[in-house]
PDB file of C-alpha atoms in Angstrom:
ATOM      1  CA  UNK A   1     -81.546 -53.057   5.281  1.00  0.00           C
ATOM      2  CA  UNK A   2     -78.980 -54.933   3.248  1.00  0.00           C
ATOM      3  CA  UNK A   3     -76.505 -52.684   1.475  1.00  0.00           C
ATOM      4  CA  UNK A   4     -74.309 -53.481  -1.506  1.00  0.00           C
ATOM      5  CA  UNK A   5     -71.761 -50.948  -2.724  1.00  0.00           C
ATOM      6  CA  UNK A   6     -69.944 -51.334  -6.045  1.00  0.00           C
ATOM      7  CA  UNK A   7     -66.725 -49.623  -7.008  1.00  0.00           C
ATOM      8  CA  UNK A   8     -63.942 -49.886  -9.559  1.00  0.00           C
ATOM      9  CA  UNK A   9     -65.667 -48.702 -12.695  1.00  0.00           C
ATOM     10  CA  UNK A  10     -64.166 -46.207 -15.071  1.00  0.00           C
ATOM     11  CA  UNK A  11     -62.999 -45.630 -18.602  1.00  0.00           C
ATOM     12  CA  UNK A  12     -60.717 -48.168 -20.236  1.00  0.00           C
ATOM     13  CA  UNK A  13     -59.486 -48.769 -23.768  1.00  0.00           C
ATOM     14  CA  UNK A  14     -60.540 -51.839 -25.739  1.00  0.00           C
ATOM     15  CA  UNK A  15     -58.434 -54.795 -24.690  1.00  0.00           C
ATOM     16  CA  UNK A  16     -57.876 -53.349 -21.250  1.00  0.00           C
ATOM     17  CA  UNK A  17     -58.906 -54.589 -17.830  1.00  0.00           C
ATOM     18  CA  UNK A  18     -60.901 -53.433 -14.835  1.00  0.00           C
ATOM     19  CA  UNK A  19     -61.640 -54.985 -11.480  1.00  0.00           C
ATOM     20  CA  UNK A  20     -64.993 -54.266  -9.885  1.00  0.00           C
ATOM     21  CA  UNK A  21     -65.693 -54.717  -6.190  1.00  0.00           C
ATOM     22  CA  UNK A  22     -68.954 -55.180  -4.313  1.00  0.00           C
ATOM     23  CA  UNK A  23     -68.942 -54.807  -0.546  1.00  0.00           C
ATOM     24  CA  UNK A  24     -71.918 -56.325   1.251  1.00  0.00           C
ATOM     25  CA  UNK A  25     -73.205 -55.337   4.659  1.00  0.00           C
ATOM     26  CA  UNK A  26     -73.632 -57.674   7.617  1.00  0.00           C
ATOM     27  CA  UNK A  27     -73.153 -61.401   7.237  1.00  0.00           C
ATOM     28  CA  UNK A  28     -75.177 -61.744   4.037  1.00  0.00           C
ATOM     29  CA  UNK A  29     -72.138 -62.333   1.865  1.00  0.00           C
ATOM     30  CA  UNK A  30     -71.044 -65.367   3.831  1.00  0.00           C
ATOM     31  CA  UNK A  31     -74.223 -67.335   3.183  1.00  0.00           C
ATOM     32  CA  UNK A  32     -75.705 -66.028  -0.057  1.00  0.00           C
ATOM     33  CA  UNK A  33     -74.935 -66.202  -3.739  1.00  0.00           C
ATOM     34  CA  UNK A  34     -73.717 -62.995  -5.364  1.00  0.00           C
ATOM     35  CA  UNK A  35     -74.433 -61.888  -8.891  1.00  0.00           C
ATOM     36  CA  UNK A  36     -73.086 -59.297 -11.283  1.00  0.00           C
ATOM     37  CA  UNK A  37     -75.465 -57.726 -13.793  1.00  0.00           C
ATOM     38  CA  UNK A  38     -74.972 -55.022 -16.343  1.00  0.00           C
ATOM     39  CA  UNK A  39     -77.243 -52.666 -18.213  1.00  0.00           C
ATOM     40  CA  UNK A  40     -76.277 -50.699 -21.294  1.00  0.00           C
ATOM     41  CA  UNK A  41     -78.255 -47.635 -22.410  1.00  0.00           C
ATOM     42  CA  UNK A  42     -81.507 -48.700 -24.021  1.00  0.00           C
ATOM     43  CA  UNK A  43     -80.834 -52.350 -23.261  1.00  0.00           C
ATOM     44  CA  UNK A  44     -82.281 -54.885 -20.865  1.00  0.00           C
ATOM     45  CA  UNK A  45     -80.359 -55.621 -17.704  1.00  0.00           C
ATOM     46  CA  UNK A  46     -78.509 -58.903 -18.118  1.00  0.00           C
ATOM     47  CA  UNK A  47     -76.872 -61.377 -15.783  1.00  0.00           C
ATOM     48  CA  UNK A  48     -73.114 -61.463 -16.269  1.00  0.00           C
ATOM     49  CA  UNK A  49     -71.764 -63.745 -13.556  1.00  0.00           C
ATOM     50  CA  UNK A  50     -72.787 -65.625 -10.427  1.00  0.00           C
ATOM     51  CA  UNK A  51     -70.862 -67.059  -7.514  1.00  0.00           C
ATOM     52  CA  UNK A  52     -72.588 -69.261  -4.956  1.00  0.00           C
ATOM     53  CA  UNK A  53     -71.943 -69.366  -1.242  1.00  0.00           C
ATOM     54  CA  UNK A  54     -69.843 -72.457  -1.920  1.00  0.00           C
ATOM     55  CA  UNK A  55     -67.760 -70.756  -4.585  1.00  0.00           C
ATOM     56  CA  UNK A  56     -69.286 -72.240  -7.734  1.00  0.00           C
ATOM     57  CA  UNK A  57     -69.335 -69.822 -10.660  1.00  0.00           C
ATOM     58  CA  UNK A  58     -71.365 -69.267 -13.805  1.00  0.00           C
ATOM     59  CA  UNK A  59     -70.919 -66.781 -16.633  1.00  0.00           C
ATOM     60  CA  UNK A  60     -72.854 -65.395 -19.524  1.00  0.00           C
ATOM     61  CA  UNK A  61     -71.561 -66.716 -22.824  1.00  0.00           C
ATOM     62  CA  UNK A  62     -70.677 -63.190 -23.894  1.00  0.00           C
ATOM     63  CA  UNK A  63     -68.089 -62.819 -21.120  1.00  0.00           C
ATOM     64  CA  UNK A  64     -66.924 -66.391 -20.595  1.00  0.00           C
ATOM     65  CA  UNK A  65     -63.162 -66.619 -20.754  1.00  0.00           C
ATOM     66  CA  UNK A  66     -62.750 -62.872 -20.242  1.00  0.00           C
ATOM     67  CA  UNK A  67     -64.446 -62.169 -16.908  1.00  0.00           C
ATOM     68  CA  UNK A  68     -63.871 -63.865 -13.572  1.00  0.00           C
ATOM     69  CA  UNK A  69     -66.043 -63.594 -10.474  1.00  0.00           C
ATOM     70  CA  UNK A  70     -64.641 -64.269  -7.025  1.00  0.00           C
ATOM     71  CA  UNK A  71     -65.420 -63.585  -3.392  1.00  0.00           C
ATOM     72  CA  UNK A  72     -63.606 -62.933  -0.153  1.00  0.00           C
ATOM     73  CA  UNK A  73     -65.949 -63.765   2.692  1.00  0.00           C
ATOM     74  CA  UNK A  74     -63.616 -62.314   5.316  1.00  0.00           C
ATOM     75  CA  UNK A  75     -63.915 -58.945   3.572  1.00  0.00           C
ATOM     76  CA  UNK A  76     -67.605 -59.339   2.682  1.00  0.00           C
ATOM     77  CA  UNK A  77     -66.616 -58.560  -0.876  1.00  0.00           C
ATOM     78  CA  UNK A  78     -67.307 -59.954  -4.324  1.00  0.00           C
ATOM     79  CA  UNK A  79     -65.151 -59.095  -7.312  1.00  0.00           C
ATOM     80  CA  UNK A  80     -65.512 -59.071 -11.049  1.00  0.00           C
ATOM     81  CA  UNK A  81     -62.213 -59.134 -12.904  1.00  0.00           C
ATOM     82  CA  UNK A  82     -62.818 -58.002 -16.471  1.00  0.00           C
ATOM     83  CA  UNK A  83     -60.139 -58.624 -19.075  1.00  0.00           C
ATOM     84  CA  UNK A  84     -59.979 -58.148 -22.832  1.00  0.00           C
ATOM     85  CA  UNK A  85     -62.712 -55.556 -22.594  1.00  0.00           C
ATOM     86  CA  UNK A  86     -64.752 -54.700 -25.658  1.00  0.00           C
ATOM     87  CA  UNK A  87     -66.854 -51.624 -26.463  1.00  0.00           C
ATOM     88  CA  UNK A  88     -69.971 -53.773 -26.107  1.00  0.00           C
ATOM     89  CA  UNK A  89     -69.049 -54.320 -22.453  1.00  0.00           C
ATOM     90  CA  UNK A  90     -69.875 -50.667 -21.816  1.00  0.00           C
ATOM     91  CA  UNK A  91     -72.657 -50.582 -19.228  1.00  0.00           C
ATOM     92  CA  UNK A  92     -73.538 -49.839 -15.653  1.00  0.00           C
ATOM     93  CA  UNK A  93     -72.537 -52.868 -13.604  1.00  0.00           C
ATOM     94  CA  UNK A  94     -74.561 -53.884 -10.563  1.00  0.00           C
ATOM     95  CA  UNK A  95     -74.072 -56.483  -7.882  1.00  0.00           C
ATOM     96  CA  UNK A  96     -77.074 -58.312  -6.475  1.00  0.00           C
ATOM     97  CA  UNK A  97     -77.975 -60.773  -3.771  1.00  0.00           C
ATOM     98  CA  UNK A  98     -81.106 -62.164  -2.155  1.00  0.00           C
ATOM     99  CA  UNK A  99     -82.098 -61.940   1.476  1.00  0.00           C
ATOM    100  CA  UNK A 100     -85.328 -63.219   3.007  1.00  0.00           C
ATOM    101  CA  UNK A 101     -86.609 -63.920  -0.489  1.00  0.00           C
ATOM    102  CA  UNK A 102     -86.099 -60.355  -1.710  1.00  0.00           C
ATOM    103  CA  UNK A 103     -83.507 -58.990  -4.132  1.00  0.00           C
ATOM    104  CA  UNK A 104     -81.013 -56.350  -3.090  1.00  0.00           C
ATOM    105  CA  UNK A 105     -79.045 -54.261  -5.572  1.00  0.00           C
ATOM    106  CA  UNK A 106     -76.035 -52.046  -5.371  1.00  0.00           C
ATOM    107  CA  UNK A 107     -76.090 -48.532  -6.803  1.00  0.00           C
ATOM    108  CA  UNK A 108     -74.105 -49.507  -9.875  1.00  0.00           C
ATOM    109  CA  UNK A 109     -70.733 -48.496 -11.254  1.00  0.00           C
ATOM    110  CA  UNK A 110     -70.160 -47.227 -14.781  1.00  0.00           C
ATOM    111  CA  UNK A 111     -67.802 -49.096 -17.090  1.00  0.00           C
ATOM    112  CA  UNK A 112     -66.957 -47.415 -20.371  1.00  0.00           C
ATOM    113  CA  UNK A 113     -64.799 -49.180 -22.954  1.00  0.00           C
ATOM    114  CA  UNK A 114     -63.718 -46.750 -25.631  1.00  0.00           C
ATOM    115  CA  UNK A 115     -60.657 -45.460 -27.397  1.00  0.00           C
TER     116      UNK A 115
END
């Protein structure tokens, strides 16, 4: 099965930065789009950022200008650089891809923005 493993979450003060990583198994990362989602307690899971196999990116309006998604195909890794973090960014962050028409999710990494 396809495996995605996130890391890099933690506690950060408002205005701070974190960099999340998502390592994908096999050769999936080299040919598939990658997505970052987040889910806050009691809230619906929402799409935060997308990067295509060709490197095109898209962002939710709520994070545009603050977050940056990137990928390193040689390392089978996608990244989410999060700057100017706000308390409302607090959530579990998940990476996601599709393979053979089915979605695959990482286990999630907790991001807490609080003073």
